[in-house]
Amino acid sequence: MQYDVDYIRKQFPALSIKVNGYPAAYFDGPGGTQVPQRVIDAVVDYLVRCNANAGGCFLNSRESDLVINGARRAMADFIGSDPDEVAFGQNTTTLMYQLALALGREAGSRNEILITEIDHEANRGPWLALKERGFTIREARFDTETCTLDMDDFKSKLNEKTYVAAFNYASNGVGTISDVKEMVRLAHSAGAIAVVDAVHYALHGPIDVKELGTDYLLCSAYKFFGPHVGIFYGRREQFEKLPAYRLRVQSGTIPCRIETGTLNHEGIAGASEAVEFIADIGKRFGGSTLSSSGDHGESLTGRRKNVIAGMVAMEQYEQPLAQIMIDELSGMKKVKVYGPPQDHPRTSTVSFTVEGVPADRVAAELGEKGLFVWDGHFYASRLVERLGLDQSGGLVRIGLSPYNTAEEIGRLLEEVNKIAR
Ligand SMILES: Cc1ncc(COP(=O)(O)O)c(C=O)c1O
């Protein structure tokens, strides 16, 4: 069946709100998507039916354990891992700090960490904090001409002292998708641990941690239709020896060894349902995508297969819409679009500036018309500094989600055109 955006939209109650009489159009997906009713129902259902702490010998606690274990299976289908390689936490930033502080305890003779200028601060700050422990932090260059990571520079900064290489799958600032499989390979050939921030990418394509070979991968459910919950993947061989800070009484087995305190159970229930939502999209609209995409093996079955089909179907819907935005914005005289070259992999996230109008004014004017976009640096602050935009208010960012329509994009482009005139 062909992708039916009306079917998708009907599931999101938030899409019905109005601003000054204008229907709200959410272009803020990279900051967090809206939530379908079935996810809201799953959160409520958890609180009504299962609400209890984990590991008890009574009904609700057992139900609660079932929900959490089910969510690990769902998330494993989302990223292609085993369920016990999936841990939950507050958000990616907090989990990244936990990871960095843990790894920083046992580095042996390796004392360099490679981060990048294209990354969100969540995948920079936790590693920069290890300077205090004597680590040298090196930074792979962001190429401001092409809005891509300079792979030669990345390669040249890996060596026998590199302990960790940490990089994103896709940039939340300019939408560039990096060749993470190659970056993991390069990191491993230098003997380093590879850490992937997949927060922005997770809304825009299927993730396969085994295929990537990464040691760790983090993402956040609120970027793909779930509640505010962080997801942590650790490759078994690494995760089992991760010296995570934990309480004396806390289990040392994976995945619990990094899960401090009581988790956000209702959020986890919702995150699990978000995966079901994506799988449903795959089941309905992904029929042809799996066979045509070709990359994902015939051996896939069940929910994993549907999740991949769903991710592919959403992106196939969004990419042509993103291209229209890029073409139209690029044609506006005072607008400058920032992003990778035409043939480079990218998400449907498009950033730009308007000459003489600060990004927050553009966003505020659009907001008055019910067009919700982000402005500033979105914590991709090093990238924005490198683009020389940190003093002038940064970028305006339009992020497409699978519920955006061509009509919404038309409205948006018309308003940007008026502002840029
Ligand atoms: C690429 C990227 N990494 C990390 C984060 C931080 O995620 P969290 O808010 O879950 O800590 C974000 C949030 O926008 C992001 O876009």
PDB file of N, CA and C in Angstrom, residues 103-178:
ATOM      1  N   LEU A 103      34.225   4.500  31.372  1.00  0.00           N
ATOM      2  CA  LEU A 103      35.378   4.128  30.545  1.00  0.00           C
ATOM      3  C   LEU A 103      36.645   4.829  31.011  1.00  0.00           C
ATOM      4  N   GLY A 104      36.472   6.053  31.493  1.00  0.00           N
ATOM      5  CA  GLY A 104      37.619   6.835  31.945  1.00  0.00           C
ATOM      6  C   GLY A 104      38.330   6.223  33.150  1.00  0.00           C
ATOM      7  N   ARG A 105      37.705   5.244  33.790  1.00  0.00           N
ATOM      8  CA  ARG A 105      38.328   4.637  34.978  1.00  0.00           C
ATOM      9  C   ARG A 105      39.428   3.649  34.619  1.00  0.00           C
ATOM     10  N   GLU A 106      39.330   3.061  33.406  1.00  0.00           N
ATOM     11  CA  GLU A 106      40.257   1.957  33.097  1.00  0.00           C
ATOM     12  C   GLU A 106      40.804   2.061  31.692  1.00  0.00           C
ATOM     13  N   ALA A 107      41.602   3.051  31.457  1.00  0.00           N
ATOM     14  CA  ALA A 107      42.073   3.268  30.092  1.00  0.00           C
ATOM     15  C   ALA A 107      43.412   2.600  29.811  1.00  0.00           C
ATOM     16  N   GLY A 108      44.087   2.153  30.783  1.00  0.00           N
ATOM     17  CA  GLY A 108      45.414   1.570  30.568  1.00  0.00           C
ATOM     18  C   GLY A 108      46.360   2.621  30.019  1.00  0.00           C
ATOM     19  N   SER A 109      47.147   2.225  29.002  1.00  0.00           N
ATOM     20  CA  SER A 109      48.162   3.168  28.499  1.00  0.00           C
ATOM     21  C   SER A 109      47.596   4.108  27.437  1.00  0.00           C
ATOM     22  N   ARG A 110      46.378   3.873  27.016  1.00  0.00           N
ATOM     23  CA  ARG A 110      45.784   4.739  25.981  1.00  0.00           C
ATOM     24  C   ARG A 110      45.212   5.984  26.649  1.00  0.00           C
ATOM     25  N   ASN A 111      45.619   7.138  26.189  1.00  0.00           N
ATOM     26  CA  ASN A 111      45.169   8.356  26.887  1.00  0.00           C
ATOM     27  C   ASN A 111      44.625   9.437  25.948  1.00  0.00           C
ATOM     28  N   GLU A 112      44.223   9.011  24.749  1.00  0.00           N
ATOM     29  CA  GLU A 112      43.628   9.995  23.828  1.00  0.00           C
ATOM     30  C   GLU A 112      42.182   9.604  23.501  1.00  0.00           C
ATOM     31  N   ILE A 113      41.360  10.632  23.356  1.00  0.00           N
ATOM     32  CA  ILE A 113      39.973  10.402  22.955  1.00  0.00           C
ATOM     33  C   ILE A 113      39.698  11.279  21.746  1.00  0.00           C
ATOM     34  N   LEU A 114      39.085  10.671  20.744  1.00  0.00           N
ATOM     35  CA  LEU A 114      38.779  11.425  19.520  1.00  0.00           C
ATOM     36  C   LEU A 114      37.290  11.730  19.469  1.00  0.00           C
ATOM     37  N   ILE A 115      36.978  13.035  19.453  1.00  0.00           N
ATOM     38  CA  ILE A 115      35.587  13.466  19.270  1.00  0.00           C
ATOM     39  C   ILE A 115      35.531  14.249  17.964  1.00  0.00           C
ATOM     40  N   THR A 116      34.392  14.832  17.638  1.00  0.00           N
ATOM     41  CA  THR A 116      34.316  15.565  16.372  1.00  0.00           C
ATOM     42  C   THR A 116      33.663  16.940  16.562  1.00  0.00           C
ATOM     43  N   GLU A 117      33.933  17.790  15.584  1.00  0.00           N
ATOM     44  CA  GLU A 117      33.335  19.130  15.614  1.00  0.00           C
ATOM     45  C   GLU A 117      31.896  19.126  15.098  1.00  0.00           C
ATOM     46  N   ILE A 118      31.479  18.037  14.474  1.00  0.00           N
ATOM     47  CA  ILE A 118      30.123  17.999  13.913  1.00  0.00           C
ATOM     48  C   ILE A 118      29.105  17.546  14.967  1.00  0.00           C
ATOM     49  N   ASP A 119      29.628  17.068  16.112  1.00  0.00           N
ATOM     50  CA  ASP A 119      28.735  16.446  17.093  1.00  0.00           C
ATOM     51  C   ASP A 119      27.966  17.421  17.975  1.00  0.00           C
ATOM     52  N   HIS A 120      26.838  16.952  18.440  1.00  0.00           N
ATOM     53  CA  HIS A 120      26.062  17.586  19.509  1.00  0.00           C
ATOM     54  C   HIS A 120      26.934  17.583  20.776  1.00  0.00           C
ATOM     55  N   GLU A 121      26.740  18.551  21.638  1.00  0.00           N
ATOM     56  CA  GLU A 121      27.563  18.617  22.862  1.00  0.00           C
ATOM     57  C   GLU A 121      27.403  17.375  23.745  1.00  0.00           C
ATOM     58  N   ALA A 122      26.296  16.670  23.587  1.00  0.00           N
ATOM     59  CA  ALA A 122      26.092  15.452  24.387  1.00  0.00           C
ATOM     60  C   ALA A 122      27.155  14.402  24.113  1.00  0.00           C
ATOM     61  N   ASN A 123      27.754  14.464  22.918  1.00  0.00           N
ATOM     62  CA  ASN A 123      28.800  13.497  22.593  1.00  0.00           C
ATOM     63  C   ASN A 123      30.165  14.182  22.540  1.00  0.00           C
ATOM     64  N   ARG A 124      30.270  15.307  23.197  1.00  0.00           N
ATOM     65  CA  ARG A 124      31.541  16.022  23.315  1.00  0.00           C
ATOM     66  C   ARG A 124      31.833  16.297  24.800  1.00  0.00           C
ATOM     67  N   GLY A 125      30.862  16.927  25.456  1.00  0.00           N
ATOM     68  CA  GLY A 125      31.058  17.322  26.857  1.00  0.00           C
ATOM     69  C   GLY A 125      31.486  16.179  27.768  1.00  0.00           C
ATOM     70  N   PRO A 126      30.818  15.024  27.703  1.00  0.00           N
ATOM     71  CA  PRO A 126      31.217  13.928  28.598  1.00  0.00           C
ATOM     72  C   PRO A 126      32.652  13.477  28.361  1.00  0.00           C
ATOM     73  N   TRP A 127      33.121  13.549  27.119  1.00  0.00           N
ATOM     74  CA  TRP A 127      34.506  13.156  26.819  1.00  0.00           C
ATOM     75  C   TRP A 127      35.471  14.274  27.198  1.00  0.00           C
ATOM     76  N   LEU A 128      35.063  15.521  26.955  1.00  0.00           N
ATOM     77  CA  LEU A 128      35.916  16.652  27.351  1.00  0.00           C
ATOM     78  C   LEU A 128      36.123  16.654  28.865  1.00  0.00           C
ATOM     79  N   ALA A 129      35.120  16.148  29.589  1.00  0.00           N
ATOM     80  CA  ALA A 129      35.238  16.094  31.060  1.00  0.00           C
ATOM     81  C   ALA A 129      36.403  15.198  31.481  1.00  0.00           C
ATOM     82  N   LEU A 130      36.798  14.272  30.609  1.00  0.00           N
ATOM     83  CA  LEU A 130      37.879  13.358  30.973  1.00  0.00           C
ATOM     84  C   LEU A 130      39.262  14.009  30.904  1.00  0.00           C
ATOM     85  N   LYS A 131      39.302  15.248  30.431  1.00  0.00           N
ATOM     86  CA  LYS A 131      40.570  16.003  30.505  1.00  0.00           C
ATOM     87  C   LYS A 131      41.045  16.052  31.942  1.00  0.00           C
ATOM     88  N   GLU A 132      40.092  16.201  32.851  1.00  0.00           N
ATOM     89  CA  GLU A 132      40.419  16.258  34.289  1.00  0.00           C
ATOM     90  C   GLU A 132      41.178  15.024  34.751  1.00  0.00           C
ATOM     91  N   ARG A 133      40.961  13.902  34.047  1.00  0.00           N
ATOM     92  CA  ARG A 133      41.637  12.659  34.436  1.00  0.00           C
ATOM     93  C   ARG A 133      42.908  12.433  33.611  1.00  0.00           C
ATOM     94  N   GLY A 134      43.333  13.473  32.917  1.00  0.00           N
ATOM     95  CA  GLY A 134      44.608  13.384  32.197  1.00  0.00           C
ATOM     96  C   GLY A 134      44.502  12.947  30.747  1.00  0.00           C
ATOM     97  N   PHE A 135      43.297  12.790  30.235  1.00  0.00           N
ATOM     98  CA  PHE A 135      43.163  12.403  28.829  1.00  0.00           C
ATOM     99  C   PHE A 135      43.407  13.604  27.909  1.00  0.00           C
ATOM    100  N   THR A 136      43.946  13.328  26.744  1.00  0.00           N
ATOM    101  CA  THR A 136      44.046  14.345  25.699  1.00  0.00           C
ATOM    102  C   THR A 136      42.854  14.149  24.767  1.00  0.00           C
ATOM    103  N   ILE A 137      42.137  15.232  24.528  1.00  0.00           N
ATOM    104  CA  ILE A 137      40.955  15.126  23.661  1.00  0.00           C
ATOM    105  C   ILE A 137      41.295  15.737  22.312  1.00  0.00           C
ATOM    106  N   ARG A 138      41.148  14.956  21.263  1.00  0.00           N
ATOM    107  CA  ARG A 138      41.400  15.455  19.908  1.00  0.00           C
ATOM    108  C   ARG A 138      40.066  15.598  19.186  1.00  0.00           C
ATOM    109  N   GLU A 139      40.022  16.513  18.221  1.00  0.00           N
ATOM    110  CA  GLU A 139      38.745  16.787  17.552  1.00  0.00           C
ATOM    111  C   GLU A 139      38.886  16.668  16.048  1.00  0.00           C
ATOM    112  N   ALA A 140      38.093  15.795  15.445  1.00  0.00           N
ATOM    113  CA  ALA A 140      38.092  15.688  13.984  1.00  0.00           C
ATOM    114  C   ALA A 140      37.336  16.881  13.412  1.00  0.00           C
ATOM    115  N   ARG A 141      37.871  17.403  12.335  1.00  0.00           N
ATOM    116  CA  ARG A 141      37.435  18.660  11.750  1.00  0.00           C
ATOM    117  C   ARG A 141      36.105  18.548  11.015  1.00  0.00           C
ATOM    118  N   PHE A 142      35.300  19.580  11.181  1.00  0.00           N
ATOM    119  CA  PHE A 142      34.076  19.733  10.388  1.00  0.00           C
ATOM    120  C   PHE A 142      34.436  20.587   9.181  1.00  0.00           C
ATOM    121  N   ASP A 143      34.157  20.094   7.995  1.00  0.00           N
ATOM    122  CA  ASP A 143      34.462  20.838   6.772  1.00  0.00           C
ATOM    123  C   ASP A 143      33.314  21.802   6.494  1.00  0.00           C
ATOM    124  N   THR A 144      33.578  23.085   6.679  1.00  0.00           N
ATOM    125  CA  THR A 144      32.487  24.066   6.576  1.00  0.00           C
ATOM    126  C   THR A 144      32.034  24.284   5.129  1.00  0.00           C
ATOM    127  N   GLU A 145      32.890  23.914   4.178  1.00  0.00           N
ATOM    128  CA  GLU A 145      32.495  24.061   2.761  1.00  0.00           C
ATOM    129  C   GLU A 145      31.413  23.047   2.402  1.00  0.00           C
ATOM    130  N   THR A 146      31.621  21.808   2.858  1.00  0.00           N
ATOM    131  CA  THR A 146      30.716  20.722   2.444  1.00  0.00           C
ATOM    132  C   THR A 146      29.744  20.324   3.552  1.00  0.00           C
ATOM    133  N   CYS A 147      29.884  20.933   4.719  1.00  0.00           N
ATOM    134  CA  CYS A 147      29.057  20.555   5.878  1.00  0.00           C
ATOM    135  C   CYS A 147      29.128  19.055   6.149  1.00  0.00           C
ATOM    136  N   THR A 148      30.314  18.497   5.994  1.00  0.00           N
ATOM    137  CA  THR A 148      30.523  17.077   6.309  1.00  0.00           C
ATOM    138  C   THR A 148      31.712  16.960   7.257  1.00  0.00           C
ATOM    139  N   LEU A 149      31.841  15.796   7.846  1.00  0.00           N
ATOM    140  CA  LEU A 149      33.021  15.550   8.678  1.00  0.00           C
ATOM    141  C   LEU A 149      34.210  15.253   7.758  1.00  0.00           C
ATOM    142  N   ASP A 150      35.352  15.825   8.089  1.00  0.00           N
ATOM    143  CA  ASP A 150      36.566  15.601   7.292  1.00  0.00           C
ATOM    144  C   ASP A 150      37.122  14.218   7.660  1.00  0.00           C
ATOM    145  N   MET A 151      36.845  13.251   6.793  1.00  0.00           N
ATOM    146  CA  MET A 151      37.224  11.865   7.104  1.00  0.00           C
ATOM    147  C   MET A 151      38.738  11.675   7.156  1.00  0.00           C
ATOM    148  N   ASP A 152      39.463  12.431   6.324  1.00  0.00           N
ATOM    149  CA  ASP A 152      40.929  12.298   6.350  1.00  0.00           C
ATOM    150  C   ASP A 152      41.461  12.765   7.693  1.00  0.00           C
ATOM    151  N   ASP A 153      40.865  13.851   8.188  1.00  0.00           N
ATOM    152  CA  ASP A 153      41.294  14.374   9.485  1.00  0.00           C
ATOM    153  C   ASP A 153      40.948  13.382  10.601  1.00  0.00           C
ATOM    154  N   PHE A 154      39.759  12.805  10.498  1.00  0.00           N
ATOM    155  CA  PHE A 154      39.341  11.795  11.488  1.00  0.00           C
ATOM    156  C   PHE A 154      40.360  10.651  11.528  1.00  0.00           C
ATOM    157  N   LYS A 155      40.681  10.185  10.330  1.00  0.00           N
ATOM    158  CA  LYS A 155      41.617   9.060  10.200  1.00  0.00           C
ATOM    159  C   LYS A 155      42.984   9.414  10.775  1.00  0.00           C
ATOM    160  N   SER A 156      43.435  10.636  10.457  1.00  0.00           N
ATOM    161  CA  SER A 156      44.791  11.027  10.860  1.00  0.00           C
ATOM    162  C   SER A 156      44.911  11.213  12.375  1.00  0.00           C
ATOM    163  N   LYS A 157      43.771  11.403  13.031  1.00  0.00           N
ATOM    164  CA  LYS A 157      43.827  11.630  14.482  1.00  0.00           C
ATOM    165  C   LYS A 157      43.618  10.354  15.299  1.00  0.00           C
ATOM    166  N   LEU A 158      43.452   9.240  14.609  1.00  0.00           N
ATOM    167  CA  LEU A 158      43.404   7.945  15.304  1.00  0.00           C
ATOM    168  C   LEU A 158      44.819   7.387  15.360  1.00  0.00           C
ATOM    169  N   ASN A 159      45.217   6.866  16.489  1.00  0.00           N
ATOM    170  CA  ASN A 159      46.548   6.252  16.570  1.00  0.00           C
ATOM    171  C   ASN A 159      46.572   5.236  17.714  1.00  0.00           C
ATOM    172  N   GLU A 160      47.747   4.724  18.028  1.00  0.00           N
ATOM    173  CA  GLU A 160      47.825   3.641  19.009  1.00  0.00           C
ATOM    174  C   GLU A 160      47.504   4.106  20.434  1.00  0.00           C
ATOM    175  N   LYS A 161      47.362   5.436  20.586  1.00  0.00           N
ATOM    176  CA  LYS A 161      47.002   5.936  21.928  1.00  0.00           C
ATOM    177  C   LYS A 161      45.498   6.186  22.054  1.00  0.00           C
ATOM    178  N   THR A 162      44.766   6.084  20.925  1.00  0.00           N
ATOM    179  CA  THR A 162      43.342   6.422  20.988  1.00  0.00           C
ATOM    180  C   THR A 162      42.583   5.355  21.780  1.00  0.00           C
ATOM    181  N   TYR A 163      41.899   5.821  22.794  1.00  0.00           N
ATOM    182  CA  TYR A 163      41.152   4.907  23.661  1.00  0.00           C
ATOM    183  C   TYR A 163      39.706   4.795  23.188  1.00  0.00           C
ATOM    184  N   VAL A 164      39.098   5.952  22.873  1.00  0.00           N
ATOM    185  CA  VAL A 164      37.698   5.991  22.433  1.00  0.00           C
ATOM    186  C   VAL A 164      37.605   6.928  21.241  1.00  0.00           C
ATOM    187  N   ALA A 165      36.794   6.537  20.247  1.00  0.00           N
ATOM    188  CA  ALA A 165      36.409   7.476  19.175  1.00  0.00           C
ATOM    189  C   ALA A 165      34.895   7.615  19.268  1.00  0.00           C
ATOM    190  N   ALA A 166      34.434   8.853  19.423  1.00  0.00           N
ATOM    191  CA  ALA A 166      33.003   9.105  19.635  1.00  0.00           C
ATOM    192  C   ALA A 166      32.496  10.041  18.541  1.00  0.00           C
ATOM    193  N   PHE A 167      31.447   9.627  17.843  1.00  0.00           N
ATOM    194  CA  PHE A 167      30.984  10.420  16.692  1.00  0.00           C
ATOM    195  C   PHE A 167      29.508  10.143  16.457  1.00  0.00           C
ATOM    196  N   ASN A 168      28.869  11.101  15.758  1.00  0.00           N
ATOM    197  CA  ASN A 168      27.441  10.894  15.528  1.00  0.00           C
ATOM    198  C   ASN A 168      27.168  10.201  14.202  1.00  0.00           C
ATOM    199  N   TYR A 169      25.979   9.643  14.127  1.00  0.00           N
ATOM    200  CA  TYR A 169      25.521   8.952  12.921  1.00  0.00           C
ATOM    201  C   TYR A 169      25.046  10.020  11.936  1.00  0.00           C
ATOM    202  N   ALA A 170      24.311  11.003  12.477  1.00  0.00           N
ATOM    203  CA  ALA A 170      23.834  12.106  11.641  1.00  0.00           C
ATOM    204  C   ALA A 170      23.857  13.379  12.469  1.00  0.00           C
ATOM    205  N   SER A 171      24.077  14.488  11.786  1.00  0.00           N
ATOM    206  CA  SER A 171      24.178  15.776  12.478  1.00  0.00           C
ATOM    207  C   SER A 171      22.798  16.394  12.693  1.00  0.00           C
ATOM    208  N   ASN A 172      22.509  16.732  13.947  1.00  0.00           N
ATOM    209  CA  ASN A 172      21.237  17.406  14.232  1.00  0.00           C
ATOM    210  C   ASN A 172      21.300  18.876  13.826  1.00  0.00           C
ATOM    211  N   GLY A 173      22.493  19.359  13.462  1.00  0.00           N
ATOM    212  CA  GLY A 173      22.626  20.759  13.052  1.00  0.00           C
ATOM    213  C   GLY A 173      22.334  20.962  11.579  1.00  0.00           C
ATOM    214  N   VAL A 174      22.899  20.084  10.731  1.00  0.00           N
ATOM    215  CA  VAL A 174      22.774  20.289   9.277  1.00  0.00           C
ATOM    216  C   VAL A 174      22.303  19.040   8.533  1.00  0.00           C
ATOM    217  N   GLY A 175      22.002  17.962   9.243  1.00  0.00           N
ATOM    218  CA  GLY A 175      21.397  16.776   8.621  1.00  0.00           C
ATOM    219  C   GLY A 175      22.359  15.811   7.940  1.00  0.00           C
ATOM    220  N   THR A 176      23.656  16.087   7.987  1.00  0.00           N
ATOM    221  CA  THR A 176      24.631  15.222   7.306  1.00  0.00           C
ATOM    222  C   THR A 176      24.698  13.839   7.963  1.00  0.00           C
ATOM    223  N   ILE A 177      24.600  12.811   7.140  1.00  0.00           N
ATOM    224  CA  ILE A 177      24.801  11.443   7.641  1.00  0.00           C
ATOM    225  C   ILE A 177      26.255  11.063   7.362  1.00  0.00           C
ATOM    226  N   SER A 178      26.941  10.604   8.396  1.00  0.00           N
ATOM    227  CA  SER A 178      28.353  10.226   8.216  1.00  0.00           C
ATOM    228  C   SER A 178      28.470   8.733   7.920  1.00  0.00           C
TER     229      SER A 178
END
